[in-house]
Short mmCIF file of C-alpha atoms in Angstrom, two decimals:
data_model
loop_
_atom_site.label_atom_id
_atom_site.label_comp_id
_atom_site.label_asym_id
_atom_site.label_seq_id
_atom_site.Cartn_x
_atom_site.Cartn_y
_atom_site.Cartn_z
CA UNK M 1 85.86 55.35 24.27
CA UNK M 2 89.35 56.71 24.89
CA UNK M 3 88.29 59.88 23.19
CA UNK M 4 89.11 63.58 23.60
CA UNK M 5 92.02 64.84 25.60
CA UNK M 6 90.98 66.83 28.63
CA UNK M 7 90.39 70.52 28.07
CA UNK M 8 93.86 71.55 29.28
CA UNK M 9 95.87 68.94 27.36
CA UNK M 10 95.89 66.09 29.88
CA UNK M 11 95.69 62.44 28.87
CA UNK M 12 92.51 60.43 28.65
CA UNK M 13 91.84 59.18 32.20
CA UNK M 14 91.17 55.73 30.71
CA UNK M 15 94.66 55.59 29.22
CA UNK M 16 96.43 57.08 32.25
CA UNK M 17 94.47 54.71 34.52
CA UNK M 18 95.27 51.62 32.41
CA UNK M 19 98.96 52.56 32.55
CA UNK M 20 98.68 52.84 36.35
CA UNK M 21 97.25 49.31 36.30
CA UNK M 22 100.33 48.11 34.40
CA UNK M 23 102.53 49.95 36.92
CA UNK M 24 100.79 48.12 39.78
CA UNK M 25 101.46 44.75 38.11
CA UNK M 26 105.11 45.51 37.31
CA UNK M 27 105.62 46.88 40.81
CA UNK M 28 104.15 43.72 42.39
CA UNK M 29 106.56 41.54 40.39
CA UNK M 30 109.64 43.71 40.92
CA UNK M 31 109.13 44.11 44.69
CA UNK M 32 108.63 40.34 45.02
CA UNK M 33 111.84 39.64 43.11
CA UNK M 34 114.03 42.30 44.71
CA UNK M 35 112.61 42.78 48.19
CA UNK M 36 111.25 39.28 48.75
CA UNK M 37 107.77 40.59 49.52
CA UNK M 38 104.96 41.63 47.18
CA UNK M 39 104.24 45.33 47.67
CA UNK M 40 101.05 46.97 46.49
CA UNK M 41 100.45 50.67 45.89
CA UNK M 42 99.24 52.54 48.96
CA UNK M 43 99.65 55.87 50.69
CA UNK M 44 97.96 56.26 54.06
CA UNK M 45 100.37 54.23 56.24
CA UNK M 46 103.05 56.74 55.24
CA UNK M 47 101.14 59.45 57.10
CA UNK M 48 101.43 57.36 60.28
CA UNK M 49 105.18 56.95 59.77
CA UNK M 50 105.62 60.66 58.94
CA UNK M 51 103.59 61.67 62.02
CA UNK M 52 105.75 59.31 64.09
CA UNK M 53 108.98 60.75 62.71
CA UNK M 54 107.77 64.30 63.46
CA UNK M 55 106.66 63.38 66.98
CA UNK M 56 109.99 61.68 67.61
CA UNK M 57 111.76 65.03 67.32
CA UNK M 58 110.16 66.20 70.57
CA UNK M 59 108.71 63.08 72.22
CA UNK M 60 110.93 60.19 71.22
CA UNK M 61 110.13 57.94 74.19
CA UNK M 62 106.42 58.47 73.77
CA UNK M 63 106.59 57.31 70.13
CA UNK M 64 108.66 54.27 71.03
CA UNK M 65 106.18 53.29 73.74
CA UNK M 66 103.15 53.70 71.45
CA UNK M 67 101.59 50.42 70.37
CA UNK M 68 100.36 51.64 66.98
CA UNK M 69 103.64 53.31 65.98
CA UNK M 70 105.47 50.11 66.99
CA UNK M 71 103.05 48.02 64.92
CA UNK M 72 103.42 50.17 61.78
CA UNK M 73 107.16 50.79 62.31
CA UNK M 74 108.23 54.41 62.09
CA UNK M 75 110.74 54.42 59.26
CA UNK M 76 111.27 55.66 55.71
CA UNK M 77 110.25 52.54 53.81
CA UNK M 78 109.21 51.65 50.23
CA UNK M 79 105.78 53.27 50.51
CA UNK M 80 107.19 56.41 52.17
CA UNK M 81 109.46 56.93 49.16
CA UNK M 82 106.57 56.12 46.83
CA UNK M 83 104.60 59.00 48.34
CA UNK M 84 107.57 61.35 47.90
CA UNK M 85 107.78 60.07 44.32
CA UNK M 86 104.13 60.99 43.70
CA UNK M 87 105.03 64.60 44.52
CA UNK M 88 108.00 64.59 42.13
CA UNK M 89 106.13 62.77 39.35
CA UNK M 90 103.21 65.20 39.53
CA UNK M 91 105.64 68.13 39.50
CA UNK M 92 107.40 66.78 36.39
CA UNK M 93 104.12 66.00 34.60
CA UNK M 94 102.64 69.42 35.32
CA UNK M 95 105.85 71.18 34.25
CA UNK M 96 105.92 69.18 31.00
CA UNK M 97 102.56 70.50 29.78
CA UNK M 98 102.40 73.79 31.69
CA UNK M 99 99.48 72.71 33.83
CA UNK M 100 101.49 73.57 36.98
CA UNK M 101 99.63 76.35 38.72
CA UNK M 102 100.08 77.93 42.12
CA UNK M 103 96.64 77.85 43.68
CA UNK M 104 95.76 78.95 47.20
CA UNK M 105 92.12 77.97 47.18
CA UNK M 106 90.25 75.37 45.09
CA UNK M 107 87.81 76.99 42.58
CA UNK M 108 84.81 74.84 43.62
CA UNK M 109 85.42 75.71 47.26
CA UNK M 110 85.76 79.43 46.49
CA UNK M 111 82.45 79.52 44.58
CA UNK M 112 80.66 77.97 47.52
CA UNK M 113 82.44 79.37 50.59
CA UNK M 114 84.33 82.46 49.38
CA UNK M 115 88.01 83.35 49.09
CA UNK M 116 89.04 83.03 52.75
CA UNK M 117 92.18 80.87 52.94
CA UNK M 118 91.74 80.55 56.72
CA UNK M 119 88.31 79.01 56.35
CA UNK M 120 89.58 76.58 53.70
CA UNK M 121 92.61 75.71 55.83
CA UNK M 122 90.44 74.95 58.87
CA UNK M 123 88.09 72.73 56.83
CA UNK M 124 90.99 70.88 55.20
CA UNK M 125 92.64 70.24 58.57
CA UNK M 126 89.39 68.99 60.15
CA UNK M 127 88.46 66.96 57.05
CA UNK M 128 91.99 65.61 56.74
CA UNK M 129 92.07 64.47 60.38
CA UNK M 130 88.71 62.75 60.06
CA UNK M 131 89.68 61.08 56.78
CA UNK M 132 92.98 59.78 58.16
CA UNK M 133 91.34 58.47 61.35
CA UNK M 134 88.95 56.59 59.07
CA UNK M 135 91.64 55.37 56.68
CA UNK M 136 93.77 53.99 59.51
CA UNK M 137 90.77 52.32 61.12
CA UNK M 138 89.77 50.76 57.78
CA UNK M 139 93.46 49.94 57.13
CA UNK M 140 93.54 51.65 53.75
CA UNK M 141 92.63 54.58 51.53
CA UNK M 142 91.53 54.82 47.86
CA UNK M 143 95.01 53.59 46.89
CA UNK M 144 95.38 50.69 49.32
CA UNK M 145 91.74 49.54 49.32
CA UNK M 146 90.47 51.22 46.15
CA UNK M 147 93.21 50.28 43.71
CA UNK M 148 95.27 47.52 45.31
CA UNK M 149 92.49 45.80 47.24
CA UNK M 150 90.12 45.76 44.27
CA UNK M 151 92.85 44.43 41.96
CA UNK M 152 93.31 41.49 44.34
CA UNK M 153 89.54 41.01 44.68
CA UNK M 154 89.76 41.51 48.46
CA UNK M 155 86.40 41.31 50.19
CA UNK M 156 87.31 44.25 52.44
CA UNK M 157 88.06 46.47 49.43
CA UNK M 158 84.53 46.17 48.02
CA UNK M 159 82.99 47.21 51.34
CA UNK M 160 85.54 49.94 52.06
CA UNK M 161 85.18 51.50 48.63
CA UNK M 162 81.37 51.40 48.87
CA UNK M 163 81.54 53.22 52.24
CA UNK M 164 84.08 55.78 50.97
CA UNK M 165 81.88 56.56 48.01
CA UNK M 166 78.51 56.54 49.82
CA UNK M 167 79.64 58.91 52.57
CA UNK M 168 81.69 61.02 50.14
CA UNK M 169 78.63 61.54 47.95
CA UNK M 170 76.41 62.29 50.93
CA UNK M 171 78.70 64.84 52.58
CA UNK M 172 79.73 66.44 49.26
CA UNK M 173 76.08 67.06 48.41
CA UNK M 174 75.44 68.57 51.85
CA UNK M 175 78.51 70.81 51.56
CA UNK M 176 78.72 71.80 47.91
CA UNK M 177 75.38 70.72 46.46
CA UNK M 178 73.93 74.20 46.53
CA UNK M 179 75.61 77.20 44.95
CA UNK M 180 77.90 75.69 42.32
CA UNK M 181 76.44 75.32 38.82
CA UNK A 1 119.25 55.17 49.90
CA UNK A 2 118.55 51.46 50.12
CA UNK A 3 117.31 49.44 47.15
CA UNK A 4 113.89 49.37 48.76
CA UNK A 5 113.78 53.16 48.98
CA UNK A 6 115.02 53.73 45.41
CA UNK A 7 112.45 51.28 44.08
CA UNK A 8 109.67 53.02 46.01
CA UNK A 9 110.78 56.42 44.74
CA UNK A 10 110.88 55.35 41.07
CA UNK A 11 107.47 53.67 41.36
CA UNK A 12 106.04 56.79 42.98
CA UNK A 13 107.43 59.11 40.31
CA UNK A 14 105.71 57.08 37.57
CA UNK A 15 102.48 56.86 39.61
CA UNK A 16 102.48 60.61 40.31
CA UNK A 17 103.18 61.36 36.64
CA UNK A 18 100.18 59.24 35.56
CA UNK A 19 97.89 60.67 38.25
CA UNK A 20 98.75 64.19 37.09
CA UNK A 21 98.40 63.43 33.36
CA UNK A 22 95.03 61.81 34.03
CA UNK A 23 94.08 65.05 35.84
CA UNK A 24 92.81 63.25 38.91
CA UNK A 25 94.80 65.22 41.49
CA UNK A 26 92.52 68.24 41.66
CA UNK A 27 90.09 69.16 44.39
CA UNK A 28 87.50 69.99 41.70
CA UNK A 29 87.83 66.52 40.12
CA UNK A 30 87.54 64.76 43.48
CA UNK A 31 84.52 66.77 44.60
CA UNK A 32 83.10 66.64 41.05
CA UNK A 33 83.00 62.84 41.30
CA UNK A 34 81.31 62.94 44.70
CA UNK A 35 78.72 65.36 43.28
CA UNK A 36 78.26 62.86 40.41
CA UNK A 37 79.10 65.54 37.85
CA UNK A 38 82.58 64.58 36.62
CA UNK A 39 83.65 60.94 36.70
CA UNK A 40 87.31 61.50 35.72
CA UNK A 41 88.70 59.97 38.90
CA UNK A 42 86.51 56.88 38.54
CA UNK A 43 87.49 56.44 34.90
CA UNK A 44 91.14 56.47 36.01
CA UNK A 45 90.64 54.26 39.03
CA UNK A 46 88.42 51.66 37.37
CA UNK A 47 90.69 51.46 34.28
CA UNK A 48 93.64 50.78 36.59
CA UNK A 49 91.65 48.10 38.42
CA UNK A 50 90.48 46.40 35.19
CA UNK A 51 94.03 46.08 33.89
CA UNK A 52 95.61 45.37 37.27
CA UNK A 53 93.19 42.63 38.37
CA UNK A 54 93.92 40.45 35.33
CA UNK A 55 97.69 40.68 35.77
CA UNK A 56 97.57 40.20 39.54
CA UNK A 57 95.35 37.14 39.21
CA UNK A 58 97.51 35.52 36.50
CA UNK A 59 100.73 36.17 38.40
CA UNK A 60 99.39 35.05 41.78
CA UNK A 61 97.94 31.85 40.30
CA UNK A 62 101.32 31.26 38.66
CA UNK A 63 102.99 31.64 42.05
CA UNK A 64 105.08 34.61 40.94
CA UNK A 65 103.55 37.09 43.40
CA UNK A 66 101.52 36.81 46.60
CA UNK A 67 98.17 38.44 47.25
CA UNK A 68 97.89 40.35 50.52
CA UNK A 69 94.26 40.93 51.44
CA UNK A 70 93.44 43.46 54.11
CA UNK A 71 91.24 42.11 56.89
CA UNK A 72 87.48 42.13 56.46
CA UNK A 73 87.01 43.59 59.92
CA UNK A 74 83.39 44.73 59.92
CA UNK A 75 83.63 47.66 62.34
CA UNK A 76 86.92 48.85 60.85
CA UNK A 77 85.73 48.82 57.28
CA UNK A 78 82.23 50.20 57.87
CA UNK A 79 82.95 52.83 60.53
CA UNK A 80 86.41 53.71 59.19
CA UNK A 81 85.11 53.75 55.63
CA UNK A 82 82.29 56.13 56.58
CA UNK A 83 84.67 58.46 58.44
CA UNK A 84 87.06 58.42 55.51
CA UNK A 85 84.27 59.20 53.03
CA UNK A 86 83.04 62.17 55.06
CA UNK A 87 86.56 63.52 55.55
CA UNK A 88 87.38 62.98 51.86
CA UNK A 89 84.43 65.20 50.87
CA UNK A 90 85.42 67.99 53.27
CA UNK A 91 89.11 67.89 52.39
CA UNK A 92 88.63 67.25 48.66
CA UNK A 93 91.65 64.96 48.43
CA UNK A 94 92.65 61.46 49.38
CA UNK A 95 96.07 60.75 50.94
CA UNK A 96 97.91 60.02 47.67
CA UNK A 97 96.30 62.80 45.63
CA UNK A 98 96.98 65.47 48.28
CA UNK A 99 100.72 64.95 47.83
CA UNK A 100 100.36 64.94 44.04
CA UNK A 101 98.28 68.14 44.17
CA UNK A 102 101.15 69.83 46.04
CA UNK A 103 103.43 68.73 43.20
CA UNK A 104 101.32 70.48 40.59
CA UNK A 105 101.33 73.71 42.58
CA UNK A 106 98.02 73.47 44.43
CA UNK A 107 99.63 74.50 47.70
CA UNK A 108 96.36 74.60 49.64
CA UNK A 109 96.69 70.79 49.71
CA UNK A 110 99.29 71.41 52.43
CA UNK A 111 96.44 72.03 54.88
CA UNK A 112 94.96 68.65 53.96
CA UNK A 113 98.37 67.03 54.55
CA UNK A 114 98.67 68.74 57.96
CA UNK A 115 95.18 67.51 58.84
CA UNK A 116 96.04 63.95 57.84
CA UNK A 117 99.29 63.95 59.85
CA UNK A 118 97.25 65.16 62.82
CA UNK A 119 94.67 62.43 62.20
CA UNK A 120 97.39 59.78 62.05
CA UNK A 121 98.87 61.00 65.35
CA UNK A 122 95.44 61.00 67.00
CA UNK A 123 94.76 57.48 65.70
CA UNK A 124 98.03 56.26 67.21
CA UNK A 125 96.95 57.65 70.60
CA UNK A 126 93.43 56.22 70.39
CA UNK A 127 94.49 52.83 68.96
CA UNK A 128 94.12 50.90 72.25
CA UNK A 129 90.58 52.24 72.58
CA UNK A 130 89.61 51.35 68.99
CA UNK A 131 91.24 47.93 69.34
CA UNK A 132 88.99 47.03 72.25
CA UNK A 133 85.83 48.52 70.69
CA UNK A 134 85.23 49.06 66.94
CA UNK A 135 87.99 46.71 65.82
CA UNK A 136 86.81 43.96 68.19
CA UNK A 137 83.27 43.56 66.81
CA UNK A 138 83.69 40.94 64.10
CA UNK A 139 86.61 40.03 61.88
CA UNK A 140 86.19 37.70 58.90
CA UNK A 141 89.94 37.80 58.29
CA UNK A 142 92.01 38.30 55.17
CA UNK A 143 89.68 36.89 52.54
CA UNK A 144 88.92 37.43 48.89
CA UNK A 145 85.51 37.99 47.34
CA UNK A 146 85.58 34.90 45.02
CA UNK A 147 86.05 32.28 47.75
CA UNK A 148 83.52 34.08 49.96
CA UNK A 149 80.73 33.85 47.38
CA UNK A 150 81.96 30.54 45.97
CA UNK A 151 82.77 31.64 42.43
CA UNK A 152 85.91 31.19 40.35
CA UNK A 153 88.03 34.36 40.48
CA UNK A 154 87.94 34.45 36.66
CA UNK A 155 84.13 34.58 36.72
CA UNK A 156 84.32 37.49 39.18
CA UNK A 157 86.85 39.27 36.94
CA UNK A 158 84.66 38.74 33.86
CA UNK A 159 81.56 40.07 35.64
CA UNK A 160 83.53 43.04 36.95
CA UNK A 161 84.83 43.84 33.46
CA UNK A 162 81.34 43.64 31.96
CA UNK A 163 79.86 45.90 34.63
CA UNK A 164 82.62 48.49 34.44
CA UNK A 165 82.64 48.65 30.62
CA UNK A 166 78.87 49.24 30.70
CA UNK A 167 79.45 51.97 33.28
CA UNK A 168 82.11 53.60 31.04
CA UNK A 169 79.67 53.73 28.10
CA UNK A 170 77.10 55.30 30.38
CA UNK A 171 79.62 57.91 31.64
CA UNK A 172 80.43 58.88 28.04
CA UNK A 173 76.80 58.95 26.98
CA UNK A 174 75.95 61.26 29.87
CA UNK A 175 79.18 63.23 29.33
CA UNK A 176 80.17 62.79 32.96
#
């Protein structure tokens, strides 16, 4: 089943995914041993901490008084560095096989909605805000619920992932269903 | 940097490297999956879960690591999950992949990142409101699926493996 490399020389997603599974296991053990607490892969809480750090530069007291920022603790923690690491790892991987490409507009988007960067930017900002509101409400994203929650057989992960997928499929068909291929 | 930060950074570099090599960071792959045309991201994600769930279960039963379920809060998971799904389709990235996409040069992902920072800031402002409404409906707590349905976790893992392997064969047969 782990057949054919992807068209541009990437790895089989089955192999890359299985290795990510091993990473999750190793990471759970190492964080437990070294930090005294089992950490699981995740990403969305970092956006809260980053937003808090940015807001602190002009409204420090407001951030300190905010209940949610206090609950999630605005600081550069393990997961914050993990997210920075994702950037660096992706950069290294794409440089290693020349798949790095400067791209100002996604091809699927351009086929459907044209080459306007402004239009794409507006949609990404609106979509991003909505997605993050949802991820924080659900307490996780496809990393925290999808990967880590499923690996631990959490009840919430099964429901969260089903909702992510159902609404993703629905809205994607409404948005991009016509026009492309 | 503290030990905690260095460890996070190293873990993230490996994770980002694998996400990029698996080619799951792209807008077209994310939207392709939601259009049910290209299942690359699900092949990656489900392979990671298959491997990870066995190791996590063995190690947690052996007392070496602790599981940390997220709460099965009905309103949070259903309403938040729906909002996330809709936003995911519009933005074409999830939080982790947006950062990875920036790393492989897809700089339009910056707009998605800006949107998500904005969303996080808005959530922090609205948190008291959500806490007294959506989050207050019904919370079943931090529970796992096996104890909820009364099956051994190993039975659940075996069923999950069987279902996902069947799904993989179907993906390949349909060339998804």
